[in-house]
Short mmCIF file of C-alpha atoms and ligand atoms in Angstrom, two decimals:
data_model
loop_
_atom_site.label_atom_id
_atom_site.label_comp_id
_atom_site.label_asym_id
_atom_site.label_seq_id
_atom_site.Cartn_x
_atom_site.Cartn_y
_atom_site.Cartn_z
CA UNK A 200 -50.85 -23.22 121.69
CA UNK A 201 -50.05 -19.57 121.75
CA UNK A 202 -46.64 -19.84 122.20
CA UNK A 203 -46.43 -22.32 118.94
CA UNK A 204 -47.99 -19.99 117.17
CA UNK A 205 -45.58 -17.53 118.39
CA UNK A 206 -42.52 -19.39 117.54
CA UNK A 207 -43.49 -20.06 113.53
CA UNK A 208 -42.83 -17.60 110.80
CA UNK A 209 -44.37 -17.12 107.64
CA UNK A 210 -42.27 -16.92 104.45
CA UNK A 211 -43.26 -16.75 100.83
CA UNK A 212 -42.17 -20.19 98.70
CA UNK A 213 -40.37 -18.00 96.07
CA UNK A 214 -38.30 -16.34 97.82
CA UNK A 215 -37.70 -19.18 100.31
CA UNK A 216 -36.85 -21.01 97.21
CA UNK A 217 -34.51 -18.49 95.74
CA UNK A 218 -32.93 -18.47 99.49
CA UNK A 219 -32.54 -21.97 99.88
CA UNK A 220 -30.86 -22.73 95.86
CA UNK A 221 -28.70 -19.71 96.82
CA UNK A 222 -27.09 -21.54 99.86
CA UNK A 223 -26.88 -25.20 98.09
CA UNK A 224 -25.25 -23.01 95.31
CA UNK A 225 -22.84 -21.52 97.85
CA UNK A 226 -21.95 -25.07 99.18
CA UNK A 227 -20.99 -25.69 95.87
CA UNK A 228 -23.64 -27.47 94.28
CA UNK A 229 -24.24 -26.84 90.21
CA UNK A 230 -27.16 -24.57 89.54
CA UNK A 231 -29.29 -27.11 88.37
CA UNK A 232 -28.77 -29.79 90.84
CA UNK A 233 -28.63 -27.04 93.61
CA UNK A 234 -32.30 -26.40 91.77
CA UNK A 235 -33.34 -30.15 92.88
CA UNK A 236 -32.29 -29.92 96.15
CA UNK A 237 -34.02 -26.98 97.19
CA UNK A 238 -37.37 -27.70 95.23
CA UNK A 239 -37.40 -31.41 96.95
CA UNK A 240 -36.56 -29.61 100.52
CA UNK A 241 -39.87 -26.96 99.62
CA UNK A 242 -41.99 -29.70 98.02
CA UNK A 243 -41.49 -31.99 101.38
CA UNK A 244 -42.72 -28.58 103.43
CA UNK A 245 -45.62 -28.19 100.84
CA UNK A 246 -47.09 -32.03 101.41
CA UNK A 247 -47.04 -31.71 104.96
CA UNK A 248 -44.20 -33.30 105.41
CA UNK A 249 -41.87 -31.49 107.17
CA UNK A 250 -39.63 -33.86 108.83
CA UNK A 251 -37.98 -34.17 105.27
CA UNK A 252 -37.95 -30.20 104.50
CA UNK A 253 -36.18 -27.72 105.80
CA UNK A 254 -35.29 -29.16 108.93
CA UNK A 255 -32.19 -31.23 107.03
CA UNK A 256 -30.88 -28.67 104.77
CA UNK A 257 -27.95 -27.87 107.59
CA UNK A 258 -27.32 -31.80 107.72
CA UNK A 259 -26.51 -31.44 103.84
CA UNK A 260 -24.67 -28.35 103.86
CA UNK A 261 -22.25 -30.31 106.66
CA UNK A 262 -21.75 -33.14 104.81
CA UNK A 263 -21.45 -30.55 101.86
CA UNK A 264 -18.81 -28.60 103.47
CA UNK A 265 -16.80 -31.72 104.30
CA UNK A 266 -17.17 -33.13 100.47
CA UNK A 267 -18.37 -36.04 101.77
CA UNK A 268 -21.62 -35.21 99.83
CA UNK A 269 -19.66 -34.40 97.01
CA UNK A 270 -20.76 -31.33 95.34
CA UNK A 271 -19.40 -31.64 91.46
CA UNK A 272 -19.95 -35.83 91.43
CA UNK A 273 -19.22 -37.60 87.94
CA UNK A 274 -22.37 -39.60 88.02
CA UNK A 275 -21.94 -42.97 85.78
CA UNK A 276 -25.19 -44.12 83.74
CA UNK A 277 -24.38 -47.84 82.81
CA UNK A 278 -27.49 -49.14 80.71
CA UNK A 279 -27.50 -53.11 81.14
CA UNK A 280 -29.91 -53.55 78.81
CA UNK A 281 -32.84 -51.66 77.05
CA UNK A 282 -34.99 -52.15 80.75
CA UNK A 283 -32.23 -51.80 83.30
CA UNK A 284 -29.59 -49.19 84.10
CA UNK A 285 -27.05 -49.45 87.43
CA UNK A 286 -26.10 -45.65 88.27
CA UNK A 287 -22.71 -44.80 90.57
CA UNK A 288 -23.90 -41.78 92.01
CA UNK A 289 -20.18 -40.89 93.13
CA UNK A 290 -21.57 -40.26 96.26
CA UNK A 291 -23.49 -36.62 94.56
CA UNK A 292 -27.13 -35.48 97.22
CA UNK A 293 -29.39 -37.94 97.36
CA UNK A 294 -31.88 -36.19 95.28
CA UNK A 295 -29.81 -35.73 92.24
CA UNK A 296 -28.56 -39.20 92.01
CA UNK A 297 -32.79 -40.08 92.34
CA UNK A 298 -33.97 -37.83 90.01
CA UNK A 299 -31.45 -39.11 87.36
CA UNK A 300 -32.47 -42.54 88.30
CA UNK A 301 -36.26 -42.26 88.02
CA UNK A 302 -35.87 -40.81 84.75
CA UNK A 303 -34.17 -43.65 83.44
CA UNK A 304 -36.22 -45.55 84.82
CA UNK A 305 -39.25 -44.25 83.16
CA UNK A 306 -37.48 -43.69 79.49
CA UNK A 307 -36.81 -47.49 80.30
CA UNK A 308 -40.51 -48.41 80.76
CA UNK A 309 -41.88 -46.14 77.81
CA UNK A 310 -39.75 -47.95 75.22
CA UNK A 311 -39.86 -51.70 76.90
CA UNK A 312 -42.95 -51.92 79.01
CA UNK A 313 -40.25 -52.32 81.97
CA UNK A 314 -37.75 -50.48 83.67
CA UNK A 315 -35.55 -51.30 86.52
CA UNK A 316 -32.92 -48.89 87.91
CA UNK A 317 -30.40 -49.45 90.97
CA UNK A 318 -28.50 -46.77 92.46
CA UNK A 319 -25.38 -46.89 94.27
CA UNK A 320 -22.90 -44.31 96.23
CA UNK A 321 -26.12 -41.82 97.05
CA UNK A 322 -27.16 -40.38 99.77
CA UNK A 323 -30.26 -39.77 101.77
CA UNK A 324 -32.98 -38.71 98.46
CA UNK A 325 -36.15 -36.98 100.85
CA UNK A 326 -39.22 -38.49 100.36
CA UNK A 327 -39.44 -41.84 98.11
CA UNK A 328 -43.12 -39.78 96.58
CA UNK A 329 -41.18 -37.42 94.90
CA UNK A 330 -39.88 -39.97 92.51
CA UNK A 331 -43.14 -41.93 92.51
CA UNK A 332 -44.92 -39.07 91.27
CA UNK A 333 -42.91 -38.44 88.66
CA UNK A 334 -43.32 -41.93 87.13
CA UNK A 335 -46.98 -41.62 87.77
CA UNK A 336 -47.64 -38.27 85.98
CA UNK A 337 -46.18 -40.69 82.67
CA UNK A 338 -48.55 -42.94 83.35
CA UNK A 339 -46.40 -45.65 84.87
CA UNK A 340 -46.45 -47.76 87.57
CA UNK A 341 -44.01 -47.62 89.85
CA UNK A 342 -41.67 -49.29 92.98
CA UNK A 343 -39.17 -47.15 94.77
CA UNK A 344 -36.91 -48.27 97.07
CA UNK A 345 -34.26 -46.53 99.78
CA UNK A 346 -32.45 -47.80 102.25
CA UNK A 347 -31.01 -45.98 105.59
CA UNK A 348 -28.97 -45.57 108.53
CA UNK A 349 -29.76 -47.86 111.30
CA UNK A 350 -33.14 -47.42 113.45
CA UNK A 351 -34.60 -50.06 113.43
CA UNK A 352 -33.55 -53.91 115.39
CA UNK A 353 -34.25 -56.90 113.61
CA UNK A 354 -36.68 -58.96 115.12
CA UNK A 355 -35.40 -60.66 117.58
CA UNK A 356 -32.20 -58.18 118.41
CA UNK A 357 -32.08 -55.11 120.91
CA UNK A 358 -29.64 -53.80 118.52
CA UNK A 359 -30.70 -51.09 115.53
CA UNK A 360 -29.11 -52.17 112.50
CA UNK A 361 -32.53 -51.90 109.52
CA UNK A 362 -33.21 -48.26 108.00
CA UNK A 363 -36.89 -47.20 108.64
CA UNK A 364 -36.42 -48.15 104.54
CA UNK A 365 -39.78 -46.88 102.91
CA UNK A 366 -41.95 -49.11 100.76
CA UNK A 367 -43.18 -46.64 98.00
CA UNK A 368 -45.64 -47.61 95.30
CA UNK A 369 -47.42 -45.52 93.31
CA UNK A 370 -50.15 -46.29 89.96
CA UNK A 371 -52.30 -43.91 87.58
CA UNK A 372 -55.14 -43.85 88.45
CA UNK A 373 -57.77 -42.30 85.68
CA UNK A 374 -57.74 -39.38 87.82
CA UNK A 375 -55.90 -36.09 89.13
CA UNK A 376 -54.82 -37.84 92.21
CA UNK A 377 -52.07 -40.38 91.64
CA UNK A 378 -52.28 -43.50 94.13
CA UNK A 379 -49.39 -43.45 96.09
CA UNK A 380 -48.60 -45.33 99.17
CA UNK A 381 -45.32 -44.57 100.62
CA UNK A 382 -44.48 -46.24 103.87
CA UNK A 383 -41.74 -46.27 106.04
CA UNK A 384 -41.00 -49.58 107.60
CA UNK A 385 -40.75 -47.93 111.20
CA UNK A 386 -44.37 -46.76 113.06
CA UNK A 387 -43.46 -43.09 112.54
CA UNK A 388 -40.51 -42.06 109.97
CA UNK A 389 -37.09 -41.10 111.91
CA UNK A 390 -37.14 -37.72 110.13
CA UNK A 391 -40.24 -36.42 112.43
CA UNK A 392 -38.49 -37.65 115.86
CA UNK A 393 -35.29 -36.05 114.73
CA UNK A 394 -37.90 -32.46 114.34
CA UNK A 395 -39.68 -33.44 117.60
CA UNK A 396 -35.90 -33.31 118.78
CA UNK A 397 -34.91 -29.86 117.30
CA UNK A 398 -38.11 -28.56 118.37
CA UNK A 399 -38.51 -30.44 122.02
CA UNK A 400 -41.51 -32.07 121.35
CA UNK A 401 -42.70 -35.16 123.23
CA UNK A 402 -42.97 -38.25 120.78
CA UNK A 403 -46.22 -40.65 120.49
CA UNK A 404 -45.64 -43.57 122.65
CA UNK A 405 -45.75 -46.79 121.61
CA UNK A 406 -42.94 -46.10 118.58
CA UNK A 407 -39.23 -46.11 120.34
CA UNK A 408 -37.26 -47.73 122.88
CA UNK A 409 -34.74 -46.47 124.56
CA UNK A 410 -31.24 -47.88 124.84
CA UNK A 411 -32.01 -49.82 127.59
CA UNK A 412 -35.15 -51.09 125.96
CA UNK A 413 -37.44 -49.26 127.62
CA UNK A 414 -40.63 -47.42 125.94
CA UNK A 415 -40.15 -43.58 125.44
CA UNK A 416 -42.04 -40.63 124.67
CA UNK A 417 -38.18 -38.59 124.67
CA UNK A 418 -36.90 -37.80 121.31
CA UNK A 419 -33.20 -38.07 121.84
CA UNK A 420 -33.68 -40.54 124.03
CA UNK A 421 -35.37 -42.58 121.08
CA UNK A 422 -32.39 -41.79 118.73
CA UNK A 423 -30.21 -43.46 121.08
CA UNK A 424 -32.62 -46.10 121.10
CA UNK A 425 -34.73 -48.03 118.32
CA UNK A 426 -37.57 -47.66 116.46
CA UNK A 427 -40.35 -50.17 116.45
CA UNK A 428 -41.17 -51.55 113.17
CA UNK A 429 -44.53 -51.74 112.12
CA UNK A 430 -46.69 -54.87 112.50
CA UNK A 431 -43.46 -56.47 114.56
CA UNK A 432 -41.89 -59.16 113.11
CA UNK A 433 -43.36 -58.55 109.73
CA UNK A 434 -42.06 -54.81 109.45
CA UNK A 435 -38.28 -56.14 110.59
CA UNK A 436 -38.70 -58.18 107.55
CA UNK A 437 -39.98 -55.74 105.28
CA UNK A 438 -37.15 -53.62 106.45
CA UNK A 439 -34.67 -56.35 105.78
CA UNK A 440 -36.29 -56.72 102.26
CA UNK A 441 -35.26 -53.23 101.07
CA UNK A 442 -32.06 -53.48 102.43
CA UNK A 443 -31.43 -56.49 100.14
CA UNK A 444 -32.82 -54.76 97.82
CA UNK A 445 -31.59 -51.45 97.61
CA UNK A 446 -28.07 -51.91 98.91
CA UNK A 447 -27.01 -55.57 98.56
CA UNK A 448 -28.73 -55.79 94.82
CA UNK A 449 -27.22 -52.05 94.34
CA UNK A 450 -23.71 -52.51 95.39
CA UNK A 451 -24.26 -49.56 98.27
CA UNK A 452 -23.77 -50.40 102.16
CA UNK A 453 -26.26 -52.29 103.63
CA UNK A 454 -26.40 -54.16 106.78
CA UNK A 455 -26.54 -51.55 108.95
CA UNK A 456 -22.78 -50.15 106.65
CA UNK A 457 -25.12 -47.03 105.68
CA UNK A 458 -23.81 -44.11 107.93
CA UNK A 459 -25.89 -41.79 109.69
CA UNK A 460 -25.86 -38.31 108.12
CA UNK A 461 -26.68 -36.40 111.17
CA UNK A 462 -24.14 -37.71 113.13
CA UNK A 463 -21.27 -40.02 111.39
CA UNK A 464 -18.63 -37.54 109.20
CA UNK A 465 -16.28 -39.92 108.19
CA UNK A 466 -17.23 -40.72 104.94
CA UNK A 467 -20.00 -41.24 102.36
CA UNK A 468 -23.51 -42.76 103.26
CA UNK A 469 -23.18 -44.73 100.32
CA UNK A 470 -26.82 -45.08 100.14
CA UNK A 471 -28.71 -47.61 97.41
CA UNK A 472 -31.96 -46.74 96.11
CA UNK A 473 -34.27 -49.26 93.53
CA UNK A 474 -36.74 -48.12 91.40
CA UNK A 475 -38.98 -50.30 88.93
CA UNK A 476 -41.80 -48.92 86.67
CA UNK A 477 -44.25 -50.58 84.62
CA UNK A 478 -46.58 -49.65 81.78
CA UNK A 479 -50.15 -50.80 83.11
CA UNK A 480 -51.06 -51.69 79.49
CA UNK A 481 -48.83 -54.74 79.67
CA UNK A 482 -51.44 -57.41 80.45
CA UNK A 483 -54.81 -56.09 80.30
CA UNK A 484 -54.22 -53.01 77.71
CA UNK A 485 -56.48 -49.79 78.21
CA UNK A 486 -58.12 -51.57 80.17
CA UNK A 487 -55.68 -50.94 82.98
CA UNK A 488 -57.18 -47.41 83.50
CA UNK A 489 -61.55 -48.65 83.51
CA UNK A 490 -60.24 -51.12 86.14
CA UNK A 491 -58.50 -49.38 88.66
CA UNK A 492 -61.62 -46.95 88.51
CA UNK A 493 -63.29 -49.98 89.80
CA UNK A 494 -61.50 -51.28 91.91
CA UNK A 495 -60.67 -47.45 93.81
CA UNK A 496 -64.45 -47.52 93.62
CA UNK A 497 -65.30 -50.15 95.22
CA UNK A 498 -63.28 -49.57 98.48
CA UNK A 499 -64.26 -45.97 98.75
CA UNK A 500 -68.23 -47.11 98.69
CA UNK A 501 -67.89 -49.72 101.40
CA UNK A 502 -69.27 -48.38 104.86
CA UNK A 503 -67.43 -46.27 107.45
CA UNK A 504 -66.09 -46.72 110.77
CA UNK A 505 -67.42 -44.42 113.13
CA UNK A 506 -66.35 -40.73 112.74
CA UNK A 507 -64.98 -41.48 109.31
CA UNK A 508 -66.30 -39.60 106.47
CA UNK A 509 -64.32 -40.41 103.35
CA UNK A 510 -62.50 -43.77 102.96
CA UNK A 511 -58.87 -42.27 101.49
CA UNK A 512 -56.58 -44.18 98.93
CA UNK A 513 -52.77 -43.43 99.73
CA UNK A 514 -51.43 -40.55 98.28
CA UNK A 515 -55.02 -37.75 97.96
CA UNK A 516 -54.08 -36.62 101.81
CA UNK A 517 -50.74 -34.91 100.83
CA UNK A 518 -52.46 -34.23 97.39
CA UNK A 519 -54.20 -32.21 98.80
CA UNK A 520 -51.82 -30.64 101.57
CA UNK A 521 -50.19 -29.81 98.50
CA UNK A 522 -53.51 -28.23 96.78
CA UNK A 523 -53.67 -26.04 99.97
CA UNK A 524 -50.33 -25.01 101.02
CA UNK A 525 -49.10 -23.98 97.38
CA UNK A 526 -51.27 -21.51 98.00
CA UNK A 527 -50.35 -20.35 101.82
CA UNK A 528 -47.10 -18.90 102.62
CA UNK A 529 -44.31 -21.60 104.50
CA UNK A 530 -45.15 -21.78 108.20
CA UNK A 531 -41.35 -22.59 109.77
CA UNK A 532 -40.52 -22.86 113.34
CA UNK A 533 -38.34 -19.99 114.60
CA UNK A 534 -34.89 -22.01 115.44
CA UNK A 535 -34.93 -23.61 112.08
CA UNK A 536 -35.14 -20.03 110.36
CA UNK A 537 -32.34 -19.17 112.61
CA UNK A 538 -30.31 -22.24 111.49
CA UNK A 539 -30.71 -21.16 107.56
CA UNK A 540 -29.95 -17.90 108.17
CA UNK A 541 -26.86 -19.16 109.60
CA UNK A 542 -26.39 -21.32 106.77
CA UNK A 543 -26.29 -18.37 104.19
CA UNK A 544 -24.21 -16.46 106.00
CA UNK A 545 -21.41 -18.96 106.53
CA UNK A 546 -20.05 -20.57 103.70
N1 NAD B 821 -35.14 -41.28 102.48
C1 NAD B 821 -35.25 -42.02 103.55
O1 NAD B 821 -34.28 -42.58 104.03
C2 NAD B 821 -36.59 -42.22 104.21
C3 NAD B 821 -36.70 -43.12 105.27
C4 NAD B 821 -37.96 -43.31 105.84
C5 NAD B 821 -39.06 -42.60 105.40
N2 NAD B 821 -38.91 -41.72 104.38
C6 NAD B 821 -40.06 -40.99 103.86
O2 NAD B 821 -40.84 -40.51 104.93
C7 NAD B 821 -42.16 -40.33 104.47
C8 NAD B 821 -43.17 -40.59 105.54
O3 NAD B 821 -43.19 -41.92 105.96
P1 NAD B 821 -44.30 -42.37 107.02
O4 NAD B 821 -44.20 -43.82 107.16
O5 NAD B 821 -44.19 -41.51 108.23
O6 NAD B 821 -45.62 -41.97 106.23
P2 NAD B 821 -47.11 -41.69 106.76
O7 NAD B 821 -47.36 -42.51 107.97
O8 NAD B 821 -47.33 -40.24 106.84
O9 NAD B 821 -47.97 -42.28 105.56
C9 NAD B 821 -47.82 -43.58 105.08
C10 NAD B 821 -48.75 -43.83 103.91
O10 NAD B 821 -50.08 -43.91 104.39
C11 NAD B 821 -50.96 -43.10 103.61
N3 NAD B 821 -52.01 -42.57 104.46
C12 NAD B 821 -51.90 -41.69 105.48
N4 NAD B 821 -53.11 -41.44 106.03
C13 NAD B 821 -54.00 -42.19 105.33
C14 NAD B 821 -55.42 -42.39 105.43
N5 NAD B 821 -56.15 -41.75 106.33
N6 NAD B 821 -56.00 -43.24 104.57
C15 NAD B 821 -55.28 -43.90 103.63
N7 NAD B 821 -53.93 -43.76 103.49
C16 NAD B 821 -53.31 -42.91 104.34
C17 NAD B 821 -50.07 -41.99 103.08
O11 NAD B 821 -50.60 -41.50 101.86
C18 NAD B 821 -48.76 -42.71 102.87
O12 NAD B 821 -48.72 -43.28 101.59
C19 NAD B 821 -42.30 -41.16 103.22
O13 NAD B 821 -42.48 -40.25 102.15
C20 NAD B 821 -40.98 -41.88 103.08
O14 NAD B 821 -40.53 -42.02 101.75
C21 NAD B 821 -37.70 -41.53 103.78
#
């Protein structure tokens, strides 16, 4: 325990900010797109999510370096109609390419009831929340959609081919705390047995074969392996879902075409992403608001398992990780320091 303790610093969110724009800026990202990367890589840290923070800003800045993210991308906005808008990312970060797109989406919804955006040439966006929220805090309801390098076998196969492809959905819900469940289709997302790797940590069991198909607790052994999907069969398909949806709808890669970022430099991701909001008022009016009241009610009021003392909608956990920690300092583990030190040295 001590030695954890030992090995994590402390650093101040400004200035870790400032620190981490400055070496997005010096890979050659714009100001304000080197901006969104660096407040999505802080926000994932702030959540308690930290297998999409920090850990993967030296994964961008080598695809950076190599242009295979490309820094200066000439991002087409196509609008099909007054609802839906196709975006070629031209292969820019993932999280610039998704911010632009869940803005459409929700200028879309405001003026129509309905918007539908589909993303093409991206690459990996963070956390599928961070959009969510965004739609949420305009009071819209709202379906995001990523797909991602293989981890996952189809049902059925030994062989990984399915992203671990989150589910996100988020809704107002008359309160502070947006609902937002955001799911990846694997047991535990690939970004925390990636950390687990960086940091040697042991994984769970029970969420990773390795390649021989044998159950592991070893984190690179796992990488080499598969993930498990969640719920078996039913969490291939799910998986298989968003990949139709995100990359064959899209026009990115899909069927297991999506490269790895960690590990496969020869070209793009080419990453799809899907995002649909709705205005709640569509069917029921302001009613919309009175009901989901009700209906959050009404599950939080049933009675609790043993040794539970709040029943939890998706979503108020890392609200309030977020509540807490914007008010902490950034724990980070010692050899990932080291790696963005490295990073702003080297250009
Ligand atoms: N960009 C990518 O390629 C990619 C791929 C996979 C996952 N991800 C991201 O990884 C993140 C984590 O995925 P995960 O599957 O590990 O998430 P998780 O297991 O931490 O949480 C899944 C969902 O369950 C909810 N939840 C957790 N505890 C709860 C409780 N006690 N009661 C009620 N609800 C609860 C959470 O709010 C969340 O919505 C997601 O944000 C996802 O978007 C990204």
């Amino acid at each position: 325990m001590w030695l954890i303790f030992l090995n994590l610093i402390n650093m101040n969110k400004k200035k870790l900010n400032k620190l981490i724009k400055k070496i997005f800026l010096n890979h050659g990202l714009s100001n304000k797109h080197a901006l969104i990367a660096s407040k999505s890589l802080i926000k994932a840290e702030l959540v308690g999510a930290p297998s999409h923070g920090l850990a993967r800003l030296k994964m961008y800045c080598d695809r950076l370096k190599r242009k295979i993210i490309n820094p200066k991308p000439e991002i087409k906005i196509k609008k099909i109609s007054q609802s839906i808008t196709h975006i070629d990312a031209d292969n820019s970060i993932g999280f610039v390419a998704a911010d632009i797109g869940i803005k459409n989406a929700i200028s879309n919804a405001t003026k129509t009831g309905f918007g539908l955006v589909g993303i093409k040439n991206s690459g990996h966006y963070g956390l599928s929340s961070f959009y969510a929220e965004q739609a949420v805090k305009k009071n819209l309801i709202v379906f995001c959609f990523t797909n991602a390098p293989p981890a996952i076998a189809p049902f059925g196969s030994k062989k990984a081919l399915f992203g671990t492809n989150p589910i996100c959905f988020g809704t107002p819900t008359g309160k502070k705390i947006p609902f937002i469940l955001d799911a990846s289709a694997s047991i535990i997302n690939r970004g925390k047995i990636r950390r687990a790797e960086k940091l040697n940590q042991k994984i769970p069991s029970g969420i990773a074969l390795d390649k021989y198909g044998n159950p592991t607790t070893n984190a690179k052994k796992a990488l080499e392996g598969v993930q498990l999907p969640i719920a078996g069969f039913k969490g291939s398909g799910l998986a298989w879902m968003v990949d139709i949806i995100s990359g064959v709808l899209t026009g990115a890669n899909h069927g297991g075409k999506v490269k790895d970022p960690f590990k496969d430099f020869t070209g793009p991701q080419n990453v799809g992403h899907l995002f649909i909001t709705i205005k709640p008022s569509i069917f029921i009016g302001k009613k919309y608001l009175s009901q989901i009241k009700k209906n959050i009610g009404s599950v939080k009021r049933l009675p609790k398992s043993n040794r539970i003392k709040h029943i939890l909608y998706p979503g108020e956990k890392k609200y309030s990780n977020y509540q807490k920690n914007l008010k902490r300092c950034i724990e980070i583990p010692k050899n990932i320091l080291e790696e963005i030190n490295k990073l702003n040295v080297i250009k």
